[in-house]
Coordinates of C-alpha atoms in Angstrom, one line a residue:
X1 CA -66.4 10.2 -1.8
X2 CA -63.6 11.9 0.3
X3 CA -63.1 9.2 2.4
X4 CA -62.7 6.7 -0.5
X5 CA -60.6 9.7 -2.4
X6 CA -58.1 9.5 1.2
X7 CA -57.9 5.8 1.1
X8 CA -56.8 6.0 -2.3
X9 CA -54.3 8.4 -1.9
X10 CA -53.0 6.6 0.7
X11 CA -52.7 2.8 -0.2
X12 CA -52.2 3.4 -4.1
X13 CA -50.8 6.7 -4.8
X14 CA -48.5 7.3 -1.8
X15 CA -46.1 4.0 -2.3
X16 CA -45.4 5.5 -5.7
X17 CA -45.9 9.4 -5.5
X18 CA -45.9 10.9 -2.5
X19 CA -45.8 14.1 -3.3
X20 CA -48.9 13.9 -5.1
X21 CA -50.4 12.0 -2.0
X22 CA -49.5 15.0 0.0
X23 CA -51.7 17.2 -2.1
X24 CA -54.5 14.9 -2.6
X25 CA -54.8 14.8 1.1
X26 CA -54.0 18.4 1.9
X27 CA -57.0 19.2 -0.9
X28 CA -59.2 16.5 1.1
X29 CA -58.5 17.8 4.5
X30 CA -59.8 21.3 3.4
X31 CA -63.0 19.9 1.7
X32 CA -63.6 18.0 4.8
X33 CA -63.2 21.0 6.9
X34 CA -65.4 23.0 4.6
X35 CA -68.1 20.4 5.0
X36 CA -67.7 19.7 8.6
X37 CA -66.7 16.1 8.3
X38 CA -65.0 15.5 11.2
X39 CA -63.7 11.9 10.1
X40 CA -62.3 13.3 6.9
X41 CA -60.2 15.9 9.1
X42 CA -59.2 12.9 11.0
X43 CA -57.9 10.4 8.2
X44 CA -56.2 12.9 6.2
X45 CA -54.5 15.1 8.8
X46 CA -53.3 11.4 10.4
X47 CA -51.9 10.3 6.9
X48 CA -50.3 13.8 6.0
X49 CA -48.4 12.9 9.3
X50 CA -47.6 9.4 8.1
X51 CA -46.2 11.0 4.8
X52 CA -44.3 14.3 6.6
X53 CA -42.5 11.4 8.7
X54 CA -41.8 9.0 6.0
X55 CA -39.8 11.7 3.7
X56 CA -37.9 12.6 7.3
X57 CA -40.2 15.9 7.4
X58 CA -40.9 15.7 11.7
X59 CA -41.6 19.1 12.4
X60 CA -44.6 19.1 10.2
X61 CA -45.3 15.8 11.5
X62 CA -45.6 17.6 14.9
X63 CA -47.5 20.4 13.1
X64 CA -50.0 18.6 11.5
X65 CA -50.5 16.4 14.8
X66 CA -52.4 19.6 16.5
X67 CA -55.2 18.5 13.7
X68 CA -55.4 14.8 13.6
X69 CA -55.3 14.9 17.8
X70 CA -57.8 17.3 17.6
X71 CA -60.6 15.9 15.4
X72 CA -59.2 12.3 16.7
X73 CA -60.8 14.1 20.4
X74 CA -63.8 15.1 18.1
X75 CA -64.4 11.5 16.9
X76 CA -63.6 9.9 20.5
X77 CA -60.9 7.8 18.3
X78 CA -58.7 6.0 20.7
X79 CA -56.6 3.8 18.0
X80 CA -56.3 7.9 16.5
X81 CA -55.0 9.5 19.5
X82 CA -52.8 6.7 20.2
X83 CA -51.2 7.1 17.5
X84 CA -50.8 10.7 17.0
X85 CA -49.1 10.4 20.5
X86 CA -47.0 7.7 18.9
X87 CA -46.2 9.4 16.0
X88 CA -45.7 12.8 17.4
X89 CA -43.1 10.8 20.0
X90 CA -41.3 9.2 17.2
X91 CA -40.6 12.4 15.4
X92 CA -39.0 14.1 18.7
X93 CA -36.8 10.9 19.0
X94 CA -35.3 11.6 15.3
X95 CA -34.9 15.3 16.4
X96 CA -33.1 14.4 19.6
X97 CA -35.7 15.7 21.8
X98 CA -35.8 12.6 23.8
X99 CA -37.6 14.0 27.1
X100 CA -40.8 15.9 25.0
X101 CA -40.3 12.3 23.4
X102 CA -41.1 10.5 26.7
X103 CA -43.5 12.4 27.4
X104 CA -45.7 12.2 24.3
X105 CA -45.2 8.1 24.2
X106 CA -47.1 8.4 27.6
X107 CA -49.9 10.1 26.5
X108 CA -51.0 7.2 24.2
X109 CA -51.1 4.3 26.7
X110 CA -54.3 5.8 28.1
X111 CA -55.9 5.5 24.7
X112 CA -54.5 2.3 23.6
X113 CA -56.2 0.2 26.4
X114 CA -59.5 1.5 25.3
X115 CA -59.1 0.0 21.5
X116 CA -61.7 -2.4 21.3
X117 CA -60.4 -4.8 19.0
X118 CA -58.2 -7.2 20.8
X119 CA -55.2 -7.7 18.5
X120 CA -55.2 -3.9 16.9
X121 CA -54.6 -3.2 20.5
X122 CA -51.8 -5.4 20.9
X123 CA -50.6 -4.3 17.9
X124 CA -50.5 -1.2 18.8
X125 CA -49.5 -1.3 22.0
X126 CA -46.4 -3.4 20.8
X127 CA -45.4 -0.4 19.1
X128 CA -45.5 2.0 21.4
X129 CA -43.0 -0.4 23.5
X130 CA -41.3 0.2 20.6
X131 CA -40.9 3.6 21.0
X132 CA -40.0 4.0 24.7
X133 CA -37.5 1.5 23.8
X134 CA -36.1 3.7 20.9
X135 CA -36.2 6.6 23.2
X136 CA -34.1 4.5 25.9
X137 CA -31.3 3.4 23.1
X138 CA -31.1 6.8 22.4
X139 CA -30.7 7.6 26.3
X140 CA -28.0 4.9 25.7
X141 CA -29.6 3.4 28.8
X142 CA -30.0 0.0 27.4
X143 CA -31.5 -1.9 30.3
X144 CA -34.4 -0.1 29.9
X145 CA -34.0 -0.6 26.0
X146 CA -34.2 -4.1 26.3
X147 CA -36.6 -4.0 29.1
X148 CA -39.3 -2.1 26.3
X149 CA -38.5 -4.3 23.8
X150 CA -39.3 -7.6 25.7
X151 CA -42.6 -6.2 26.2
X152 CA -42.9 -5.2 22.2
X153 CA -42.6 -8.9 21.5
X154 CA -44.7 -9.9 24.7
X155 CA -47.8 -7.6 23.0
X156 CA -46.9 -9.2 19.2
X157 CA -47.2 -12.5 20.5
X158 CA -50.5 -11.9 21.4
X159 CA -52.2 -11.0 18.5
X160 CA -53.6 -14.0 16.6
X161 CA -55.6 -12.9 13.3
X162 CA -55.6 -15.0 10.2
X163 CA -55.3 -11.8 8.2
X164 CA -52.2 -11.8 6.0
X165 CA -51.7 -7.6 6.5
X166 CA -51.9 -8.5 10.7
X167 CA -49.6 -11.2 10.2
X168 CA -47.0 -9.4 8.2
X169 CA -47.7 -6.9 10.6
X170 CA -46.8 -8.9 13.5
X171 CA -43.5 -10.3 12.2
X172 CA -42.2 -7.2 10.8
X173 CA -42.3 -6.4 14.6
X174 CA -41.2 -9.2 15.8
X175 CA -38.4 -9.1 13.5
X176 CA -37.2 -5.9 14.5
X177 CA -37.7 -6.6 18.1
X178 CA -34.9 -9.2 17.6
X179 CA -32.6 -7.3 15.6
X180 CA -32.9 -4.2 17.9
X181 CA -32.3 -6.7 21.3
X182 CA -29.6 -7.9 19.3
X183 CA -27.9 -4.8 19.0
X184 CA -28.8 -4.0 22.3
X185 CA -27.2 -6.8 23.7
X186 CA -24.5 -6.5 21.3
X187 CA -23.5 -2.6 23.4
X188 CA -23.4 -4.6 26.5
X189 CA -20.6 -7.1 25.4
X190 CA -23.0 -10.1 25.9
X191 CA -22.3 -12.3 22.7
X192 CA -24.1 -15.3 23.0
X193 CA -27.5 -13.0 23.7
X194 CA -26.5 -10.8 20.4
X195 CA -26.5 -14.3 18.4
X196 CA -29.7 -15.4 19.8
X197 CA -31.3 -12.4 18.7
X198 CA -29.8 -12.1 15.3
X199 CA -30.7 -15.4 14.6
X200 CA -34.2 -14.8 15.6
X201 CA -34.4 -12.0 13.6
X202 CA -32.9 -13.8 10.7
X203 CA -35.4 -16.8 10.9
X204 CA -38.2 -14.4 10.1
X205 CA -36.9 -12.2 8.0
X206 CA -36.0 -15.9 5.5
X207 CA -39.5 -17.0 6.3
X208 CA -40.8 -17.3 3.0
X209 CA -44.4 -17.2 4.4
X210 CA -44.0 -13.4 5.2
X211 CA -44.4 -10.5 3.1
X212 CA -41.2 -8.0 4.6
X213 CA -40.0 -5.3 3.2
X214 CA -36.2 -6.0 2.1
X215 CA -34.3 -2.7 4.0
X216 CA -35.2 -5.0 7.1
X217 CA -33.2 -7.9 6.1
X218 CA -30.7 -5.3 4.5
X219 CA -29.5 -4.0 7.8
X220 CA -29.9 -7.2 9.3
X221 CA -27.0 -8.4 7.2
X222 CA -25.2 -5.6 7.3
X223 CA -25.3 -5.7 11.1
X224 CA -24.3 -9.7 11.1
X225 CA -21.6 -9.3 9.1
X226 CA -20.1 -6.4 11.6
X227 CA -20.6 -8.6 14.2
X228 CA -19.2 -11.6 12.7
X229 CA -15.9 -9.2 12.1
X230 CA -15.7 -8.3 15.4
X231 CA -15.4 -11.7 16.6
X232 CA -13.1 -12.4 14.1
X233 CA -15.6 -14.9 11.6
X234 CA -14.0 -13.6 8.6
X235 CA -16.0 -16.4 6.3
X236 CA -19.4 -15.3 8.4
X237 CA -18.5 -11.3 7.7
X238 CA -18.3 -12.0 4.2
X239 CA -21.3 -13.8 3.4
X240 CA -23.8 -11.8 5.2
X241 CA -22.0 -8.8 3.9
X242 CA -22.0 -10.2 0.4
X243 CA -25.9 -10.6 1.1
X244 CA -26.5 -7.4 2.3
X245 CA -24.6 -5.7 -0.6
X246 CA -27.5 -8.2 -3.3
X247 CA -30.1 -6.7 -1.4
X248 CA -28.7 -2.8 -1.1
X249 CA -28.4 -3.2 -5.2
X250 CA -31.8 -3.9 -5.5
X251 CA -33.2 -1.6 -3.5
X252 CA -34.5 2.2 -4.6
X253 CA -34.0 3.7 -1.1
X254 CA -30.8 5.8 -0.8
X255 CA -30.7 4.9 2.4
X256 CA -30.3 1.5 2.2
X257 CA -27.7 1.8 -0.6

């Protein structure tokens, strides 16, 4: 029942209230504890954290992580504990903490080649490239940026489910893979390399076959239409700029608008 009571919480309530996700899960987490069931510990600490980070809450994404890696050791739960490092890493990035960052992002490669299941651990490792690349840009050491993010694609392209959720999965990465090289590229003065990347970026985010979220394809344009200005496209600025303004009005995140 708890389990089932966390899942819910999570993929139903949490996209439209989160606050009442948070205390749903905080109410599960101490029934699990008071019954000793260690998974329930495990899945709601791990989506408090999820939560905490996505309303921009990282030190009690870090706090909570003390739990989830804890009962995650408990469980022996190496997709877990990869990601608790992951996440824990992430939220030290958007504090600025850059070398606790680094070294949290390490931990979880251990535990990421242990995931049985082939393309959750491509997956995951993918993202974790991810992360030693966001830790690089903000190093501004963009070598290794780009470096990281080659290898985020390298994992992506590995993963070959017919599952729609893995496949969204996979280009969402992809996507922003491109659109972060791009940028990347883009601080080095190497034009023809920023196009390519946009471009990639672009073809998937217009795939009609995928599922993406729209603050994706939001920034995308936004970040076109800079470039285009730069190089003095002034037709190019205003169309992707034009596109990214349709999307920002749609959108219910502030910070897209």
């Amino acid at each position: 029942l708890i389990d089932s009571i966390i899942t819910d919480a999570r993929n139903n309530i949490a996209p439209v209230n989160p606050t009442k996700a948070v205390s749903i899960l905080l109410d599960a987490k101490s029934q699990s504890k008071n019954i000793e069931h260690k998974l329930g510990i495990m899945k709601s600490s791990y989506t408090l954290m999820l939560l905490y980070y996505n309303e921009g809450n990282y030190g009690k994404v870090v706090d909570e992580s003390l739990d989830t890696e804890k009962s995650a050791k408990e469980n022996s739960n190496n997709e877990y504990l990869s990601d608790v490092y992951r996440m824990r890493a992430n939220s030290y990035i958007e504090m600025s903490l850059n070398k606790e960052a680094l070294n949290e992002i390490k931990k979880a490669l251990p535990y990421v080649e242990k995931i049985e299941d082939a393309d959750i651990k491509h997956y995951k490792k993918a993202l974790i490239y991810e992360s030693f690349a966001s830790i690089f840009n903000k190093n501004k050491d963009y070598i290794k940026e780009i470096e990281y993010r080659y290898k985020s694609v390298e994992e992506s392209k590995k993963i070959h489910s017919n599952n729609k959720n893995r496949i969204n999965a996979k280009q969402l990465n992809l996507a922003l893979q491109y659109s972060s090289l791009a940028l990347a590229y883009k601080e080095r003065k190497e034009k023809d390399s920023t196009l390519k990347y946009f471009t990639k970026a672009q073809e998937i985010y217009e795939n009609k076959k995928y599922n993406l979220y729209n603050d994706g394809r939001a920034y995308l344009y936004s970040d076109l239409a800079l470039f285009h200005y730069e190089n003095k496209d002034y037709d190019k600025a205003i169309k992707f700029a034009k596109n990214a303004e349709a999307i920002e009005k749609q959108s219910s995140l502030p910070y897209i608008r």
